[in-house]
PDB file of C-alpha atoms in Angstrom:
ATOM      1  CA  LEU A  24       0.151   0.074  -0.359  1.00 75.00           C
ATOM      2  CA  ASP A  25       2.401   2.562   0.727  1.00 80.00           C
ATOM      3  CA  ALA A  26       4.476   2.236  -2.209  1.00 78.00           C
ATOM      4  CA  TYR A  27       0.880   2.549  -4.040  1.00 76.00           C
ATOM      5  CA  LEU A  28       0.521   5.972  -2.239  1.00 78.00           C
ATOM      6  CA  SER A  29       3.941   6.944  -3.151  1.00 80.00           C
ATOM      7  CA  ARG A  30       2.621   7.264  -6.519  1.00 82.00           C
ATOM      8  CA  SER A  31      -1.410   7.843  -6.222  1.00 86.00           C
ATOM      9  CA  GLY A  32      -2.049  11.933  -7.629  1.00 87.00           C
ATOM     10  CA  ALA A  33      -4.219  13.326 -10.184  1.00 90.00           C
ATOM     11  CA  VAL A  34      -3.081  12.915 -13.437  1.00 93.00           C
ATOM     12  CA  ASP A  35      -1.271  15.555 -14.802  1.00 92.00           C
ATOM     13  CA  LEU A  36      -2.640  17.894 -17.107  1.00 93.00           C
ATOM     14  CA  GLN A  37      -0.830  20.477 -17.363  1.00 94.00           C
ATOM     15  CA  THR A  38       1.539  19.385 -19.378  1.00 95.00           C
ATOM     16  CA  ILE A  39      -0.709  17.901 -21.803  1.00 97.00           C
ATOM     17  CA  PRO A  40      -0.209  20.272 -25.351  1.00 97.00           C
ATOM     18  CA  TRP A  41      -3.938  20.538 -24.808  1.00 97.00           C
ATOM     19  CA  ASP A  42      -4.419  23.387 -28.397  1.00 97.00           C
ATOM     20  CA  ARG A  43      -2.330  20.098 -30.732  1.00 98.00           C
ATOM     21  CA  VAL A  44      -5.469  18.184 -30.407  1.00 98.00           C
ATOM     22  CA  PRO A  45      -7.401  19.990 -33.337  1.00 97.00           C
ATOM     23  CA  ARG A  46      -4.438  18.894 -35.191  1.00 97.00           C
ATOM     24  CA  HIS A  47      -4.786  15.636 -35.784  1.00 96.00           C
ATOM     25  CA  PRO A  48      -8.383  14.530 -36.552  1.00 95.00           C
ATOM     26  CA  VAL A  49     -10.142  11.918 -34.412  1.00 97.00           C
ATOM     27  CA  PRO A  50     -12.389   9.735 -35.810  1.00 96.00           C
ATOM     28  CA  PRO A  51     -15.625   9.989 -34.537  1.00 96.00           C
ATOM     29  CA  GLU A  52     -15.985   5.742 -33.647  1.00 97.00           C
ATOM     30  CA  ALA A  53     -13.187   6.796 -31.300  1.00 97.00           C
ATOM     31  CA  LEU A  54     -14.896  10.157 -30.087  1.00 97.00           C
ATOM     32  CA  ARG A  55     -17.953   8.098 -29.202  1.00 97.00           C
ATOM     33  CA  ALA A  56     -15.448   5.345 -27.118  1.00 97.00           C
ATOM     34  CA  LEU A  57     -13.617   8.606 -25.188  1.00 98.00           C
ATOM     35  CA  ARG A  58     -17.097   9.585 -24.256  1.00 97.00           C
ATOM     36  CA  TYR A  59     -18.297   6.207 -23.167  1.00 95.00           C
ATOM     37  CA  MET A  60     -15.220   5.914 -21.297  1.00 96.00           C
ATOM     38  CA  GLN A  61     -15.111   9.289 -20.046  1.00 96.00           C
ATOM     39  CA  ASP A  62     -18.549   8.803 -18.357  1.00 93.00           C
ATOM     40  CA  ILE A  63     -17.437   5.189 -16.857  1.00 92.00           C
ATOM     41  CA  GLU A  64     -14.532   6.824 -15.546  1.00 95.00           C
ATOM     42  CA  SER A  65     -16.684   9.799 -14.286  1.00 91.00           C
ATOM     43  CA  HIS A  66     -19.053   7.485 -12.903  1.00 87.00           C
ATOM     44  CA  THR A  67     -16.778   5.857 -10.508  1.00 88.00           C
ATOM     45  CA  ILE A  68     -18.465   7.641  -7.321  1.00 85.00           C
ATOM     46  CA  MET A  69     -20.934   5.680  -7.823  1.00 81.00           C
ATOM     47  CA  TYR A  70     -19.621   2.255  -7.560  1.00 79.00           C
ATOM     48  CA  LEU A  71     -17.732   3.584  -4.272  1.00 84.00           C
ATOM     49  CA  ARG A  72     -20.923   4.307  -2.620  1.00 80.00           C
ATOM     50  CA  ALA A  73     -21.455   0.986  -2.773  1.00 78.00           C
ATOM     51  CA  LEU A  74     -18.350  -0.473  -1.768  1.00 81.00           C
ATOM     52  CA  LEU A  75     -18.738   1.845   1.118  1.00 82.00           C
ATOM     53  CA  GLU A  76     -22.209   0.027   1.908  1.00 78.00           C
ATOM     54  CA  THR A  77     -19.681  -2.872   2.555  1.00 83.00           C
ATOM     55  CA  ARG A  78     -17.163  -4.874   4.704  1.00 83.00           C
ATOM     56  CA  ALA A  79     -14.266  -3.243   2.481  1.00 85.00           C
ATOM     57  CA  VAL A  80     -14.553  -0.256   4.474  1.00 86.00           C
ATOM     58  CA  ASP A  81     -13.653  -2.223   7.604  1.00 88.00           C
ATOM     59  CA  ASP A  82     -10.487  -2.846   5.575  1.00 91.00           C
ATOM     60  CA  PRO A  83      -8.045  -0.140   6.554  1.00 92.00           C
ATOM     61  CA  GLU A  84      -5.651  -0.796   2.999  1.00 93.00           C
ATOM     62  CA  VAL A  85      -8.755  -0.977   0.666  1.00 93.00           C
ATOM     63  CA  ALA A  86     -10.162   1.738   2.665  1.00 92.00           C
ATOM     64  CA  THR A  87      -7.060   4.073   1.686  1.00 93.00           C
ATOM     65  CA  PHE A  88      -6.825   2.473  -1.469  1.00 94.00           C
ATOM     66  CA  LEU A  89     -10.242   3.485  -2.206  1.00 93.00           C
ATOM     67  CA  ALA A  90     -10.002   7.106  -1.104  1.00 91.00           C
ATOM     68  CA  CYS A  91      -7.194   7.484  -3.596  1.00 93.00           C
ATOM     69  CA  TRP A  92      -8.660   5.053  -6.652  1.00 94.00           C
ATOM     70  CA  VAL A  93     -11.887   7.489  -6.437  1.00 94.00           C
ATOM     71  CA  TYR A  94      -9.614   9.984  -6.708  1.00 94.00           C
ATOM     72  CA  GLU A  95      -7.520   9.161  -9.082  1.00 96.00           C
ATOM     73  CA  GLU A  96     -10.269   8.098 -11.587  1.00 96.00           C
ATOM     74  CA  THR A  97     -12.425  11.230 -11.431  1.00 94.00           C
ATOM     75  CA  PHE A  98      -9.273  13.410 -12.631  1.00 96.00           C
ATOM     76  CA  HIS A  99      -9.418  10.443 -15.622  1.00 97.00           C
ATOM     77  CA  GLY A 100     -12.851  11.579 -16.725  1.00 96.00           C
ATOM     78  CA  ILE A 101     -12.100  14.975 -16.431  1.00 96.00           C
ATOM     79  CA  ALA A 102      -8.708  14.810 -18.564  1.00 97.00           C
ATOM     80  CA  LEU A 103     -11.137  12.412 -20.950  1.00 98.00           C
ATOM     81  CA  ALA A 104     -13.773  15.409 -21.023  1.00 97.00           C
ATOM     82  CA  ARG A 105     -11.181  17.697 -21.798  1.00 97.00           C
ATOM     83  CA  PHE A 106      -9.411  16.074 -24.713  1.00 98.00           C
ATOM     84  CA  VAL A 107     -13.350  15.125 -26.469  1.00 98.00           C
ATOM     85  CA  ARG A 108     -14.013  18.796 -26.257  1.00 97.00           C
ATOM     86  CA  ALA A 109     -10.773  19.661 -27.463  1.00 98.00           C
ATOM     87  CA  ALA A 110     -10.764  17.226 -30.498  1.00 97.00           C
ATOM     88  CA  GLY A 111     -14.524  19.487 -31.386  1.00 96.00           C
ATOM     89  CA  GLY A 112     -16.635  17.132 -29.549  1.00 96.00           C
ATOM     90  CA  ALA A 113     -19.564  17.394 -26.694  1.00 94.00           C
ATOM     91  CA  ILE A 114     -20.054  15.712 -23.105  1.00 92.00           C
ATOM     92  CA  GLU A 115     -23.131  14.468 -22.061  1.00 87.00           C
ATOM     93  CA  LEU A 116     -22.735  15.192 -18.272  1.00 81.00           C
ATOM     94  CA  ARG A 117     -26.000  12.577 -16.394  1.00 76.00           C
ATOM     95  CA  ALA A 118     -27.426  12.531 -13.355  1.00 73.00           C
ATOM     96  CA  ARG A 119     -25.558  10.357 -10.920  1.00 67.00           C
ATOM     97  CA  SER A 120     -27.745  10.119  -8.277  1.00 70.00           C
ATOM     98  CA  ARG A 121     -30.792   8.420 -10.382  1.00 76.00           C
ATOM     99  CA  ARG A 122     -30.957   4.975  -9.628  1.00 77.00           C
ATOM    100  CA  THR A 123     -32.888   2.532 -11.329  1.00 84.00           C
ATOM    101  CA  PHE A 124     -35.323   0.111  -9.215  1.00 88.00           C
ATOM    102  CA  GLY A 125     -33.273  -2.577 -10.173  1.00 84.00           C
ATOM    103  CA  GLN A 126     -29.839  -0.762  -9.281  1.00 78.00           C
ATOM    104  CA  ARG A 127     -31.444   0.082  -5.932  1.00 82.00           C
ATOM    105  CA  ILE A 128     -31.784  -3.626  -5.827  1.00 85.00           C
ATOM    106  CA  GLU A 129     -28.749  -4.680  -6.670  1.00 80.00           C
ATOM    107  CA  GLU A 130     -27.275  -2.208  -4.346  1.00 80.00           C
ATOM    108  CA  ARG A 131     -29.038  -3.657  -1.274  1.00 84.00           C
ATOM    109  CA  LEU A 132     -28.449  -7.301  -2.375  1.00 83.00           C
ATOM    110  CA  THR A 133     -25.430  -6.497  -2.314  1.00 80.00           C
ATOM    111  CA  ALA A 134     -24.876  -5.235   1.134  1.00 81.00           C
ATOM    112  CA  TRP A 135     -26.928  -7.748   2.644  1.00 85.00           C
ATOM    113  CA  LEU A 136     -24.640 -10.460   1.247  1.00 83.00           C
ATOM    114  CA  ALA A 137     -21.373  -8.339   3.123  1.00 82.00           C
ATOM    115  CA  ARG A 138     -23.179  -7.921   5.770  1.00 85.00           C
ATOM    116  CA  THR A 139     -23.891 -11.893   5.537  1.00 87.00           C
ATOM    117  CA  TRP A 140     -20.748 -13.473   4.418  1.00 90.00           C
ATOM    118  CA  PRO A 141     -17.517 -12.271   6.199  1.00 88.00           C
ATOM    119  CA  ASP A 142     -15.809 -12.908   2.765  1.00 93.00           C
ATOM    120  CA  PHE A 143     -16.811 -10.769   0.791  1.00 91.00           C
ATOM    121  CA  VAL A 144     -14.630  -8.140  -0.362  1.00 93.00           C
ATOM    122  CA  ALA A 145     -13.300 -10.796  -1.769  1.00 95.00           C
ATOM    123  CA  VAL A 146     -16.291 -10.593  -4.416  1.00 93.00           C
ATOM    124  CA  HIS A 147     -14.823  -6.670  -5.119  1.00 91.00           C
ATOM    125  CA  MET A 148     -10.877  -7.244  -5.161  1.00 95.00           C
ATOM    126  CA  ALA A 149     -11.331  -9.614  -8.184  1.00 97.00           C
ATOM    127  CA  TRP A 150     -14.284  -8.171  -9.829  1.00 94.00           C
ATOM    128  CA  GLY A 151     -12.464  -4.695  -9.021  1.00 94.00           C
ATOM    129  CA  ALA A 152      -9.350  -6.447 -11.213  1.00 97.00           C
ATOM    130  CA  ILE A 153     -11.736  -7.715 -13.592  1.00 97.00           C
ATOM    131  CA  ASN A 154     -12.713  -3.797 -14.815  1.00 94.00           C
ATOM    132  CA  GLU A 155      -9.701  -2.708 -14.211  1.00 97.00           C
ATOM    133  CA  LEU A 156      -7.745  -4.128 -16.771  1.00 97.00           C
ATOM    134  CA  THR A 157     -10.025  -4.122 -19.206  1.00 96.00           C
ATOM    135  CA  THR A 158      -9.966  -0.637 -18.703  1.00 96.00           C
ATOM    136  CA  LEU A 159      -6.388  -0.199 -19.292  1.00 96.00           C
ATOM    137  CA  THR A 160      -6.797  -3.039 -22.162  1.00 97.00           C
ATOM    138  CA  GLY A 161      -9.379  -0.670 -23.867  1.00 97.00           C
ATOM    139  CA  TYR A 162      -6.868   2.691 -23.705  1.00 98.00           C
ATOM    140  CA  ARG A 163      -4.453   0.178 -25.246  1.00 98.00           C
ATOM    141  CA  ARG A 164      -5.776  -0.546 -27.309  1.00 97.00           C
ATOM    142  CA  LEU A 165      -7.601   2.673 -28.503  1.00 98.00           C
ATOM    143  CA  ALA A 166      -4.700   4.340 -28.187  1.00 97.00           C
ATOM    144  CA  ALA A 167      -3.138   1.255 -31.115  1.00 97.00           C
ATOM    145  CA  LEU A 168      -5.734   1.856 -33.453  1.00 96.00           C
ATOM    146  CA  VAL A 169      -6.302   5.777 -33.341  1.00 97.00           C
ATOM    147  CA  ASP A 170      -3.284   8.021 -34.863  1.00 95.00           C
ATOM    148  CA  HIS A 171      -2.938  11.652 -32.609  1.00 98.00           C
ATOM    149  CA  PRO A 172      -0.169  12.170 -30.131  1.00 97.00           C
ATOM    150  CA  VAL A 173      -1.604  13.965 -27.822  1.00 98.00           C
ATOM    151  CA  LEU A 174      -4.269  11.275 -27.633  1.00 98.00           C
ATOM    152  CA  HIS A 175      -1.175   9.178 -26.809  1.00 97.00           C
ATOM    153  CA  GLU A 176       0.242  10.771 -24.128  1.00 97.00           C
ATOM    154  CA  LEU A 177      -2.453  11.085 -22.082  1.00 98.00           C
ATOM    155  CA  LEU A 178      -3.656   7.500 -22.423  1.00 98.00           C
ATOM    156  CA  ASP A 179      -0.432   6.523 -21.105  1.00 97.00           C
ATOM    157  CA  ARG A 180      -0.316   8.425 -18.392  1.00 97.00           C
ATOM    158  CA  ILE A 181      -4.256   6.956 -17.362  1.00 98.00           C
ATOM    159  CA  VAL A 182      -2.926   3.558 -17.985  1.00 97.00           C
ATOM    160  CA  LEU A 183      -0.047   3.797 -15.383  1.00 95.00           C
ATOM    161  CA  ASP A 184      -3.048   4.741 -13.002  1.00 96.00           C
ATOM    162  CA  GLU A 185      -5.071   1.698 -14.438  1.00 97.00           C
ATOM    163  CA  SER A 186      -2.379  -0.044 -14.237  1.00 96.00           C
ATOM    164  CA  ARG A 187      -1.550   0.182 -10.451  1.00 95.00           C
ATOM    165  CA  HIS A 188      -5.284   0.172  -9.962  1.00 96.00           C
ATOM    166  CA  PHE A 189      -4.995  -3.347 -11.459  1.00 97.00           C
ATOM    167  CA  TYR A 190      -2.020  -4.596  -9.574  1.00 96.00           C
ATOM    168  CA  PHE A 191      -3.921  -3.325  -6.234  1.00 96.00           C
ATOM    169  CA  TYR A 192      -7.104  -5.507  -6.391  1.00 96.00           C
ATOM    170  CA  PHE A 193      -4.784  -8.248  -8.510  1.00 98.00           C
ATOM    171  CA  LYS A 194      -2.722  -8.767  -5.254  1.00 97.00           C
ATOM    172  CA  GLN A 195      -5.793  -8.059  -2.326  1.00 96.00           C
ATOM    173  CA  ALA A 196      -8.334 -11.018  -4.907  1.00 97.00           C
ATOM    174  CA  GLU A 197      -5.551 -13.004  -4.652  1.00 98.00           C
ATOM    175  CA  ARG A 198      -4.896 -13.253  -1.175  1.00 97.00           C
ATOM    176  CA  ARG A 199      -8.404 -13.494  -0.798  1.00 96.00           C
ATOM    177  CA  LEU A 200      -8.921 -15.854  -2.194  1.00 97.00           C
ATOM    178  CA  ALA A 201      -6.031 -18.764  -1.844  1.00 97.00           C
ATOM    179  CA  ARG A 202      -9.007 -20.206   0.551  1.00 96.00           C
ATOM    180  CA  PRO A 203     -10.527 -22.783  -2.080  1.00 97.00           C
ATOM    181  CA  LYS A 204     -14.701 -22.315  -0.671  1.00 96.00           C
ATOM    182  CA  THR A 205     -14.146 -18.133  -0.930  1.00 96.00           C
ATOM    183  CA  ALA A 206     -12.277 -18.378  -4.311  1.00 97.00           C
ATOM    184  CA  ARG A 207     -16.004 -20.390  -5.484  1.00 97.00           C
ATOM    185  CA  ILE A 208     -18.488 -18.926  -3.679  1.00 94.00           C
ATOM    186  CA  THR A 209     -16.413 -15.348  -5.400  1.00 95.00           C
ATOM    187  CA  ARG A 210     -16.700 -16.895  -9.020  1.00 96.00           C
ATOM    188  CA  ALA A 211     -20.105 -18.038  -8.260  1.00 94.00           C
ATOM    189  CA  VAL A 212     -20.626 -14.337  -7.161  1.00 91.00           C
ATOM    190  CA  ILE A 213     -18.740 -12.560 -10.184  1.00 93.00           C
ATOM    191  CA  GLU A 214     -20.559 -15.000 -13.048  1.00 93.00           C
ATOM    192  CA  ARG A 215     -23.970 -15.271 -11.656  1.00 87.00           C
ATOM    193  CA  SER A 216     -24.257 -11.308 -10.908  1.00 78.00           C
ATOM    194  CA  TRP A 217     -21.671  -9.590 -12.766  1.00 73.00           C
TER     195      TRP A 217
END
C-alpha cells in the first residue's frame, strides 16, 4: 500500500499540449469510445457508494486505496472530457444520483450479502481487478487504433494509473481467494451477478 500511496495523485493535465489536439483528426468512432470511457471514469463515484455499504471500508488498506482510487478515476474522467471537447466533441453529463429500481435492489442485495458473508470483500477485489484490466486494455487498444500524439500521451498517463489500480485489486483478490471455498463462492457470485 505504501508504494501505491507514494505514486497516487491526479493525472497531470498541466503538461498535456491541449492546443495540439485539434491539429490531428479523431475518428467519430474514437470520440464515441472516449465519451463512453469518460462516462465510466466519472461514474466511479457511484461504484464507491456501493462499496461503502460493504465490509470493504472495515479493511484499512482497502479503505485507503479506495479514497485514492476514486480521486484518480475522477481525474481520468476530467482529462477525457477535456480531450473530447478539445477534439470538437461534446460531453453529455448525466445525473449520478438517479438510480433505477433494479440498481437499488442490486445495491441492497450486495449490502446484505456483504453483511452476511465475512469474505465478501474478495468479490469486490476480484471484480475490481477485472474492471481495471478491461479498462487499461481498452485504453491501450484505443491508442493502437487512433493515430493521435496527444491522445497517446494522455492515455499513456491514464494507463499507468489503471495498471496500479489493477495491481492493487489483483493482489488483494489473490490473497483473499487463496481459500478454496471463498474462491468458489466469489466465482459463482461474479458469474451470476455480473
